[in-house]
Amino acid sequence: MYICLKLKQINQDMTLIKSISGIRGTIGGTVGDNLTPIDAVKFAAAYGSWLKSETNKKNPTVVVGRDARISGPMIQQLVMNSLVGLGIDVIDLGLSTTPTVEVAVPIEKADGGIILTASHNPKQWNALKLLNNKGEFLNASNGQKILDKAENDDYTFVEVDDLGTITTNDTYIDKHIEEVLKLTLVNAEIVKEAGFKVVVDAVNSTGGIAIPQLLKKMGVEVVELYCEPNGHFPHNPEPLKEHLTDLSELVVKEKADLGITVDPDVDRLAFMSEDGEMFGEEYTLVACADFVLGKVPGNTVSNLSSSRALRDVTNKHNGTYEASAVGEVNVVEKMKANKAVIGGEGNGGIIYPDSHYGRDSLVGVALFLTHLAEKKCSVSELRNSYPSYFMSKNKIQLTPELDVDAVLNGFHKIHASEEVTTIDGVKVDFSDCWVHLRKSNTEPIIRIYTEALSQKKADELAENTIVSLKEIAGI
């Protein structure tokens, strides 16, 4: 989750964004306007200083891992040695994944973790994502403390005899896979018997290490596409249909049972059917939840901008569905409160508490393939068994002097007779569709998400919403 608190923008390729969950930006440029070495050191030092104050330990331990971005080795050395300078011991996982670092933190009994990845952003970006001692993202309060420390240069480095150490441990992708295969609901034997053939597009990042290795352990025949972890992304790394034409073509050519794609840090997962059509990112969570709820009755959680299909599947299994504010931290918080057995985000993020409270594509792959093997159907048949919804994502640009909150309140009043949720912007649930409005924290923009039973209706709902917002705003 990125709640942007400060944004300096020179152009689209020169940006630094500081948030409660970390810092992200483009490599190169000037200090304070980009993710320069100075900015990486400042933010790592702020995090380490906060961690020392929280633990009251002379030598806390932090797990550090990175995706395969070209800037990764540079940023990792800067971050690790900044922590060493604070007297913090570092466990260096090297090339890793976001969920792997999350799994490693509690196993190592570490005090925190840092993942060096800019998720689905292009290769010129990198970021520091920050974890607590549970391997979970920091809450808003702790994130703000770190931002304050970075802003005020509030950190003190130790003397030479008190420097921390760096220990290399490159075994954690293997350990992560072992943990996934030990999950009660994962059945590698039935997957092996199914004889699946799968094409994997890992956008030349660390998913190219982890996903094929997991699949082979489950007895799956793997065709690798862009699985060399060299950081040179062959296409836009966000796992959306328009970026995956090569995967689609290869799935059909190889007569594969399905395609699998992940983003650079392997916390977003999308499937492709045997006919080269997208299974749908929103339906990654739906399918995995259907499988889990069929074995373990319980509740589910996703964010307000995720598909209604999860609610439908949860109701089918007599569970309770709840929606959280957008952002992984918020999803996890509500999952814990409601004792959800599975949850996540509609962008292909699976959170399965029996493993850990973080989006994990390895867990998602293992659950999905077990589900598919048990169903003994094709991926397209599985997709057709779920309710079909269609989404539209838009935004409206407003003038800087406009009161965005007043516009959202006006929209709320117009639809007061409907089911309205205001924990994160304004969401209006109609009988067969919904619209969710969220304001940007950095510019006068309202983001508009709609879902309906057809793409045409979803688009029309978005268009009508934009007209209504302009009328409310008087523009």
Coordinates of C-alpha atoms in Angstrom, one line a residue:
M1 CA 0.0 0.0 0.0
Y2 CA 1.3 3.5 -0.9
I3 CA -0.4 6.4 0.9
C4 CA 1.6 9.2 -0.7
L5 CA 2.6 11.9 1.8
K6 CA 5.0 13.8 -0.4
L7 CA 5.5 13.9 -4.1
K8 CA 8.0 15.9 -6.1
Q9 CA 7.7 15.3 -9.8
I10 CA 10.0 16.5 -12.5
N11 CA 8.6 14.3 -15.2
Q12 CA 7.2 10.8 -15.5
D13 CA 10.6 9.3 -15.2
M14 CA 11.9 11.4 -12.4
T15 CA 9.9 10.9 -9.2
L16 CA 10.4 10.2 -5.5
I17 CA 7.4 9.1 -3.4
K18 CA 7.6 8.7 0.3
S19 CA 4.9 6.8 2.1
I20 CA 4.0 5.0 5.3
S21 CA 5.1 1.7 3.8
G22 CA 8.4 2.8 2.3
I23 CA 10.0 4.9 -0.3
R24 CA 10.0 4.4 -4.1
G25 CA 11.3 6.4 -7.0
T26 CA 13.3 6.4 -10.2
I27 CA 17.1 5.8 -10.3
G28 CA 19.3 8.7 -11.1
G29 CA 18.8 12.5 -10.9
T30 CA 19.0 14.8 -8.0
V31 CA 18.7 14.1 -4.2
G32 CA 15.1 14.5 -2.9
D33 CA 13.6 14.3 -6.4
N34 CA 14.6 10.7 -7.2
L35 CA 15.7 7.5 -5.5
T36 CA 19.4 8.5 -5.3
P37 CA 22.0 6.7 -3.1
I38 CA 21.6 9.5 -0.6
D39 CA 17.8 9.0 -0.4
A40 CA 18.3 5.2 0.0
V41 CA 20.8 5.7 2.8
K42 CA 18.6 8.3 4.6
F43 CA 15.5 6.1 4.5
A44 CA 17.3 2.9 5.5
A45 CA 18.9 4.8 8.4
A46 CA 15.5 6.1 9.5
Y47 CA 14.0 2.6 9.4
G48 CA 16.9 1.2 11.3
S49 CA 16.8 3.9 13.9
W50 CA 13.1 3.4 14.5
L51 CA 13.6 -0.4 14.8
K52 CA 16.3 0.1 17.4
S53 CA 14.0 2.4 19.4
E54 CA 11.2 -0.2 19.2
T55 CA 13.3 -3.2 20.2
N56 CA 15.7 -1.6 22.6
K57 CA 18.2 -4.1 21.3
K58 CA 21.8 -3.2 20.8
N59 CA 22.0 -5.3 17.7
P60 CA 18.6 -5.9 16.1
T61 CA 18.4 -8.2 13.1
V62 CA 16.9 -7.3 9.7
V63 CA 16.2 -9.5 6.7
V64 CA 16.9 -7.9 3.3
G65 CA 16.0 -9.3 -0.1
R66 CA 15.5 -7.9 -3.6
D67 CA 13.9 -8.5 -6.9
A68 CA 16.0 -8.7 -10.1
R69 CA 16.0 -5.0 -11.0
I70 CA 19.2 -3.7 -12.5
S71 CA 19.6 -1.2 -9.7
G72 CA 19.0 -3.9 -7.1
P73 CA 22.7 -4.7 -6.2
M74 CA 23.5 -1.0 -5.8
I75 CA 20.5 -0.2 -3.6
Q76 CA 20.9 -3.3 -1.5
Q77 CA 24.5 -2.5 -0.7
L78 CA 23.6 1.0 0.3
V79 CA 20.7 -0.2 2.5
M80 CA 22.5 -3.0 4.2
N81 CA 25.6 -1.0 5.0
S82 CA 23.5 1.8 6.4
L83 CA 21.9 -0.7 8.7
V84 CA 25.4 -2.1 9.6
G85 CA 26.4 1.5 10.5
L86 CA 23.6 1.6 13.0
G87 CA 24.8 -1.5 14.7
I88 CA 22.1 -3.7 13.0
D89 CA 22.9 -7.3 11.9
V90 CA 21.7 -8.1 8.4
I91 CA 20.6 -11.4 6.8
D92 CA 21.1 -11.0 3.1
L93 CA 18.8 -13.1 1.0
G94 CA 20.1 -11.7 -2.3
L95 CA 17.6 -12.4 -5.1
S96 CA 14.3 -13.1 -3.5
T97 CA 10.6 -12.3 -3.6
T98 CA 8.4 -10.1 -1.4
P99 CA 6.6 -13.1 0.1
T100 CA 9.8 -15.0 0.6
V101 CA 11.2 -12.1 2.7
E102 CA 7.9 -12.0 4.6
V103 CA 8.3 -15.7 5.4
A104 CA 11.9 -15.4 6.3
V105 CA 11.5 -12.7 9.0
P106 CA 9.6 -14.8 11.6
I107 CA 11.6 -18.0 10.8
E108 CA 14.8 -16.1 11.5
K109 CA 13.2 -14.5 14.5
A110 CA 14.3 -11.2 13.0
D111 CA 13.2 -7.8 14.2
G112 CA 12.2 -6.5 10.7
G113 CA 12.7 -6.8 7.0
I114 CA 13.2 -4.7 3.9
I115 CA 12.3 -5.8 0.4
L116 CA 13.9 -3.9 -2.5
T117 CA 11.4 -3.8 -5.2
A118 CA 9.1 -1.4 -7.0
S119 CA 6.5 -4.1 -7.7
H120 CA 4.9 -3.6 -11.1
N121 CA 6.7 -0.3 -11.9
P122 CA 9.0 -0.2 -14.9
K123 CA 12.7 -1.1 -14.6
Q124 CA 13.9 2.5 -13.9
W125 CA 12.0 2.3 -10.6
N126 CA 13.1 0.8 -7.3
A127 CA 11.8 1.0 -3.7
L128 CA 12.3 0.0 -0.1
K129 CA 9.3 -1.8 1.4
L130 CA 9.4 -2.2 5.2
L131 CA 8.3 -5.0 7.4
N132 CA 7.8 -5.6 11.1
N133 CA 9.0 -8.5 13.2
K134 CA 6.0 -10.6 12.0
G135 CA 7.1 -10.2 8.4
E136 CA 4.1 -7.9 7.8
F137 CA 3.9 -4.3 6.4
L138 CA 4.1 -1.5 8.9
N139 CA 0.9 0.2 10.1
A140 CA 0.3 3.9 9.5
S141 CA 1.6 5.0 12.9
N142 CA 5.0 3.3 12.6
G143 CA 5.3 4.3 9.0
Q144 CA 4.8 8.0 9.9
K145 CA 7.5 7.7 12.6
I146 CA 10.0 6.6 10.0
L147 CA 9.0 9.4 7.7
D148 CA 9.6 11.9 10.5
K149 CA 13.0 10.5 11.3
A150 CA 14.0 10.6 7.6
E151 CA 12.7 14.2 7.3
N152 CA 14.6 15.4 10.4
D153 CA 17.8 13.2 9.9
D154 CA 17.0 11.7 13.3
Y155 CA 19.5 8.8 13.4
T156 CA 22.8 8.2 15.1
F157 CA 25.4 5.8 13.8
V158 CA 27.5 3.6 16.1
E159 CA 31.2 3.6 16.8
V160 CA 33.5 1.1 15.0
D161 CA 33.4 -1.6 17.7
D162 CA 29.6 -1.7 17.6
L163 CA 29.1 -2.1 13.8
G164 CA 26.6 -4.7 12.7
T165 CA 27.3 -7.7 10.5
I166 CA 26.0 -9.1 7.2
T167 CA 25.3 -12.8 6.8
T168 CA 24.4 -14.2 3.4
N169 CA 21.6 -16.8 3.2
D170 CA 20.5 -17.8 -0.3
T171 CA 18.3 -20.7 0.8
Y172 CA 15.1 -19.0 1.4
I173 CA 13.3 -19.5 -1.9
D174 CA 13.9 -23.2 -1.3
K175 CA 12.5 -22.9 2.2
H176 CA 9.6 -20.9 1.1
I177 CA 8.7 -23.5 -1.5
E178 CA 9.0 -26.2 1.3
E179 CA 6.6 -24.2 3.5
V180 CA 4.1 -23.9 0.7
L181 CA 4.2 -27.6 -0.1
K182 CA 3.6 -28.4 3.6
L183 CA 0.3 -26.5 3.6
T184 CA -2.6 -28.9 4.5
L185 CA -4.7 -28.0 1.4
V186 CA -1.8 -28.2 -1.1
N187 CA -1.7 -31.6 -2.7
A188 CA 1.4 -32.0 -4.9
E189 CA 0.6 -35.6 -5.6
I190 CA -2.8 -35.0 -7.3
V191 CA -1.3 -32.1 -9.3
K192 CA 1.5 -34.4 -10.5
E193 CA -1.1 -37.1 -11.5
A194 CA -3.0 -34.4 -13.5
G195 CA 0.1 -34.0 -15.8
F196 CA -0.2 -30.3 -16.3
K197 CA 1.9 -28.4 -18.8
V198 CA 2.3 -24.7 -17.8
V199 CA 3.9 -21.7 -19.5
V200 CA 5.5 -19.2 -17.0
D201 CA 6.1 -15.5 -17.8
A202 CA 8.2 -14.1 -14.9
V203 CA 9.1 -10.8 -16.7
N204 CA 12.8 -11.6 -16.2
S205 CA 12.7 -11.2 -12.4
T206 CA 12.8 -13.4 -9.4
G207 CA 9.6 -15.2 -10.2
G208 CA 11.7 -16.9 -12.8
I209 CA 13.5 -18.6 -10.0
A210 CA 10.7 -19.3 -7.6
I211 CA 7.7 -20.3 -9.8
P212 CA 9.3 -22.8 -12.1
Q213 CA 11.0 -24.4 -9.1
L214 CA 7.7 -24.7 -7.3
L215 CA 5.9 -26.2 -10.3
K216 CA 8.6 -28.8 -10.9
K217 CA 8.4 -29.8 -7.2
M218 CA 4.6 -30.4 -7.9
G219 CA 5.3 -32.5 -11.0
V220 CA 4.3 -29.9 -13.5
E221 CA 5.9 -29.7 -17.0
V222 CA 7.2 -26.1 -17.3
V223 CA 7.8 -24.0 -20.4
E224 CA 9.8 -20.9 -19.3
L225 CA 9.2 -17.5 -20.9
Y226 CA 11.2 -14.5 -19.7
C227 CA 12.4 -16.4 -16.6
E228 CA 16.0 -15.1 -16.6
P229 CA 16.4 -12.9 -13.5
N230 CA 18.4 -10.1 -15.2
G231 CA 16.0 -7.2 -14.6
H232 CA 15.5 -6.4 -18.3
F233 CA 11.7 -6.5 -18.4
P234 CA 10.7 -7.6 -21.9
H235 CA 7.3 -5.9 -21.6
N236 CA 5.4 -3.7 -19.1
P237 CA 5.8 -5.7 -15.9
E238 CA 2.2 -5.2 -14.7
P239 CA 0.4 -8.5 -15.3
L240 CA -2.4 -7.1 -17.5
K241 CA -3.9 -8.6 -20.7
E242 CA -2.4 -6.0 -23.0
H243 CA 1.1 -6.8 -21.8
L244 CA 0.9 -10.6 -22.2
T245 CA 0.5 -11.2 -25.9
D246 CA 3.7 -13.4 -25.9
L247 CA 2.4 -15.5 -23.1
S248 CA -0.9 -15.9 -24.8
E249 CA 0.7 -17.0 -28.1
L250 CA 3.0 -19.5 -26.4
V251 CA 0.3 -21.1 -24.3
V252 CA -1.6 -21.9 -27.5
K253 CA 1.5 -22.9 -29.5
E254 CA 2.6 -25.3 -26.7
K255 CA -0.9 -26.6 -26.2
A256 CA -0.4 -25.9 -22.5
D257 CA -3.0 -26.4 -19.9
L258 CA -2.5 -22.8 -18.6
G259 CA -0.2 -19.8 -18.4
I260 CA 1.1 -18.2 -15.2
T261 CA 2.4 -14.7 -14.9
V262 CA 3.7 -12.8 -11.9
D263 CA 5.0 -9.3 -11.3
P264 CA 8.7 -8.6 -10.5
D265 CA 8.4 -9.2 -6.8
V266 CA 6.0 -12.1 -7.1
D267 CA 3.1 -10.9 -4.9
R268 CA 0.7 -10.5 -7.8
L269 CA -0.5 -13.6 -9.7
A270 CA -2.5 -14.0 -12.9
F271 CA -3.5 -17.0 -14.9
M272 CA -4.2 -17.6 -18.6
S273 CA -6.6 -20.2 -19.9
E274 CA -5.6 -22.9 -22.4
D275 CA -7.1 -20.9 -25.2
G276 CA -4.7 -17.9 -24.5
E277 CA -7.4 -15.8 -22.9
M278 CA -6.9 -14.2 -19.4
F279 CA -8.5 -16.0 -16.5
G280 CA -8.8 -12.5 -15.0
E281 CA -6.6 -11.0 -12.2
E282 CA -9.8 -10.5 -10.1
Y283 CA -10.6 -14.2 -10.4
T284 CA -7.2 -15.4 -9.0
L285 CA -8.5 -14.7 -5.5
V286 CA -12.0 -15.9 -6.4
A287 CA -10.8 -19.4 -7.5
C288 CA -8.4 -19.8 -4.6
A289 CA -11.1 -18.7 -2.2
D290 CA -13.6 -21.2 -3.7
F291 CA -11.2 -24.0 -3.2
V292 CA -10.3 -23.0 0.4
L293 CA -13.9 -22.4 1.5
G294 CA -14.9 -25.7 0.0
K295 CA -12.4 -27.4 2.5
V296 CA -12.5 -25.0 5.5
P297 CA -15.7 -23.0 6.1
G298 CA -15.1 -19.4 7.0
N299 CA -15.0 -15.8 6.0
T300 CA -13.2 -13.7 3.4
V301 CA -12.0 -10.2 2.9
S302 CA -10.9 -8.1 -0.1
N303 CA -10.7 -4.4 -0.7
L304 CA -13.5 -2.1 -1.8
S305 CA -12.2 -2.0 -5.4
S306 CA -12.2 -5.8 -5.8
S307 CA -14.8 -7.8 -7.7
R308 CA -18.1 -8.7 -6.2
A309 CA -17.5 -12.3 -7.4
L310 CA -15.6 -13.0 -4.1
R311 CA -18.7 -12.1 -2.1
D312 CA -20.8 -14.4 -4.3
V313 CA -18.5 -17.3 -3.9
T314 CA -18.2 -16.7 -0.1
N315 CA -22.0 -16.6 0.2
K316 CA -22.2 -19.9 -1.8
H317 CA -20.1 -21.5 0.9
N318 CA -22.2 -19.9 3.7
G319 CA -19.4 -17.6 4.8
T320 CA -19.3 -13.9 5.4
Y321 CA -17.6 -11.5 3.1
E322 CA -16.2 -8.1 4.3
A323 CA -14.6 -5.3 2.3
S324 CA -11.6 -3.2 3.6
A325 CA -10.1 0.1 2.6
V326 CA -7.7 -0.3 -0.3
G327 CA -4.2 -1.4 0.6
E328 CA -2.7 -4.7 1.9
V329 CA -2.3 -3.4 5.5
N330 CA -6.0 -2.7 5.6
V331 CA -7.0 -6.1 4.1
V332 CA -4.8 -7.9 6.7
E333 CA -6.2 -5.9 9.6
K334 CA -9.8 -6.7 8.6
M335 CA -8.8 -10.4 7.9
K336 CA -7.5 -10.7 11.5
A337 CA -10.5 -9.0 13.0
N338 CA -13.0 -11.2 11.1
K339 CA -10.9 -14.4 11.3
A340 CA -11.0 -14.7 7.5
V341 CA -9.6 -18.0 6.2
I342 CA -8.5 -16.3 2.9
G343 CA -8.4 -12.8 1.5
G344 CA -6.5 -10.5 -0.7
E345 CA -6.8 -7.9 -3.4
G346 CA -8.3 -8.0 -6.8
N347 CA -5.0 -7.3 -8.5
G348 CA -4.1 -11.0 -8.1
G349 CA -2.9 -10.9 -4.5
I350 CA -3.6 -14.0 -2.4
I351 CA -3.4 -13.7 1.4
Y352 CA -3.7 -17.1 3.1
P353 CA -3.2 -16.9 6.9
D354 CA -2.3 -20.6 7.2
S355 CA 0.9 -19.5 5.5
H356 CA 1.4 -15.9 6.4
Y357 CA -0.3 -12.5 6.2
G358 CA 1.1 -11.3 3.0
R359 CA 0.2 -11.5 -0.7
D360 CA 1.9 -14.6 -2.0
S361 CA 1.9 -15.9 -5.6
L362 CA 3.6 -19.2 -4.6
V363 CA 0.7 -20.0 -2.3
G364 CA -1.7 -18.9 -4.9
V365 CA -0.2 -21.2 -7.6
A366 CA -0.2 -24.2 -5.3
L367 CA -3.8 -23.7 -4.2
F368 CA -5.0 -23.0 -7.7
L369 CA -3.4 -26.1 -9.2
T370 CA -4.7 -28.4 -6.5
H371 CA -8.1 -26.9 -7.1
L372 CA -7.8 -27.5 -10.9
A373 CA -6.6 -31.0 -10.4
E374 CA -9.5 -31.9 -8.1
K375 CA -12.0 -30.3 -10.5
K376 CA -10.6 -32.3 -13.5
C377 CA -11.7 -29.5 -15.8
S378 CA -9.9 -27.0 -18.1
V379 CA -9.0 -23.5 -16.9
S380 CA -11.6 -21.9 -19.2
E381 CA -14.3 -24.3 -17.8
L382 CA -13.3 -23.3 -14.2
R383 CA -13.5 -19.6 -15.1
N384 CA -17.0 -20.1 -16.6
S385 CA -18.2 -21.7 -13.4
Y386 CA -17.9 -18.3 -11.6
P387 CA -20.1 -15.3 -11.8
S388 CA -19.0 -13.0 -14.6
Y389 CA -18.4 -9.4 -13.8
F390 CA -16.7 -6.7 -15.8
M391 CA -14.7 -3.7 -14.5
S392 CA -13.9 -0.2 -15.7
K393 CA -11.2 1.9 -14.2
N394 CA -11.1 5.7 -14.9
K395 CA -10.2 9.0 -13.3
I396 CA -11.4 12.6 -13.5
Q397 CA -9.1 15.5 -13.3
L398 CA -10.3 18.4 -11.1
T399 CA -9.0 21.9 -10.7
P400 CA -6.5 22.3 -7.8
E401 CA -8.8 24.8 -5.9
L402 CA -11.7 22.4 -5.9
D403 CA -12.8 20.8 -2.7
V404 CA -12.6 17.1 -3.6
D405 CA -14.2 15.9 -0.3
A406 CA -17.2 18.2 -1.0
V407 CA -17.6 16.5 -4.4
L408 CA -17.5 13.0 -2.9
N409 CA -20.0 14.1 -0.2
G410 CA -22.3 15.4 -2.9
F411 CA -22.1 12.1 -4.7
H412 CA -22.9 10.3 -1.4
K413 CA -26.0 12.5 -0.8
I414 CA -27.3 11.8 -4.3
H415 CA -27.1 8.0 -3.6
A416 CA -28.0 8.1 0.1
S417 CA -30.9 5.6 -0.5
E418 CA -28.5 3.0 -1.8
E419 CA -25.9 0.9 0.1
V420 CA -23.1 3.3 0.6
T421 CA -19.6 2.7 2.2
T422 CA -17.3 5.5 3.2
I423 CA -14.3 3.9 4.8
D424 CA -12.2 4.7 1.8
G425 CA -13.8 7.4 -0.5
V426 CA -17.3 6.6 -1.4
K427 CA -18.6 3.2 -2.7
V428 CA -22.2 2.8 -3.9
D429 CA -23.5 -0.7 -4.2
F430 CA -26.5 -1.1 -6.6
S431 CA -28.3 -4.4 -7.0
D432 CA -26.3 -5.5 -10.1
C433 CA -23.3 -3.2 -10.1
W434 CA -21.2 -0.8 -8.0
V435 CA -19.1 2.3 -8.3
H436 CA -16.2 3.3 -6.0
L437 CA -14.7 6.8 -5.9
R438 CA -11.3 7.5 -4.3
K439 CA -9.4 10.7 -4.2
S440 CA -5.7 10.9 -4.9
N441 CA -3.5 12.0 -2.0
T442 CA -1.2 13.9 -4.3
E443 CA -3.2 15.7 -6.9
P444 CA -6.8 16.8 -7.6
I445 CA -7.9 13.5 -9.2
I446 CA -10.8 11.2 -8.3
R447 CA -10.3 7.6 -9.3
I448 CA -13.4 5.9 -10.5
Y449 CA -13.9 2.1 -10.4
T450 CA -17.0 0.4 -11.6
E451 CA -18.2 -3.2 -12.0
A452 CA -21.3 -4.6 -13.8
L453 CA -22.6 -7.7 -15.5
S454 CA -21.2 -6.5 -18.9
Q455 CA -18.3 -4.4 -20.0
K456 CA -20.7 -2.0 -21.7
K457 CA -22.7 -1.5 -18.5
A458 CA -19.5 -1.0 -16.5
D459 CA -18.3 1.6 -19.0
E460 CA -21.7 3.3 -19.0
L461 CA -21.8 3.5 -15.2
A462 CA -18.3 5.1 -15.3
E463 CA -19.4 7.6 -17.9
N464 CA -22.6 8.5 -16.0
T465 CA -20.6 8.9 -12.8
I466 CA -18.1 11.3 -14.4
V467 CA -21.0 13.4 -15.7
S468 CA -22.6 13.4 -12.2
L469 CA -19.3 14.4 -10.6
K470 CA -18.8 17.3 -13.0
E471 CA -22.3 18.5 -12.3
I472 CA -21.6 18.4 -8.6
A473 CA -18.3 20.2 -9.0
G474 CA -19.8 22.8 -11.4
I475 CA -17.3 22.1 -14.2

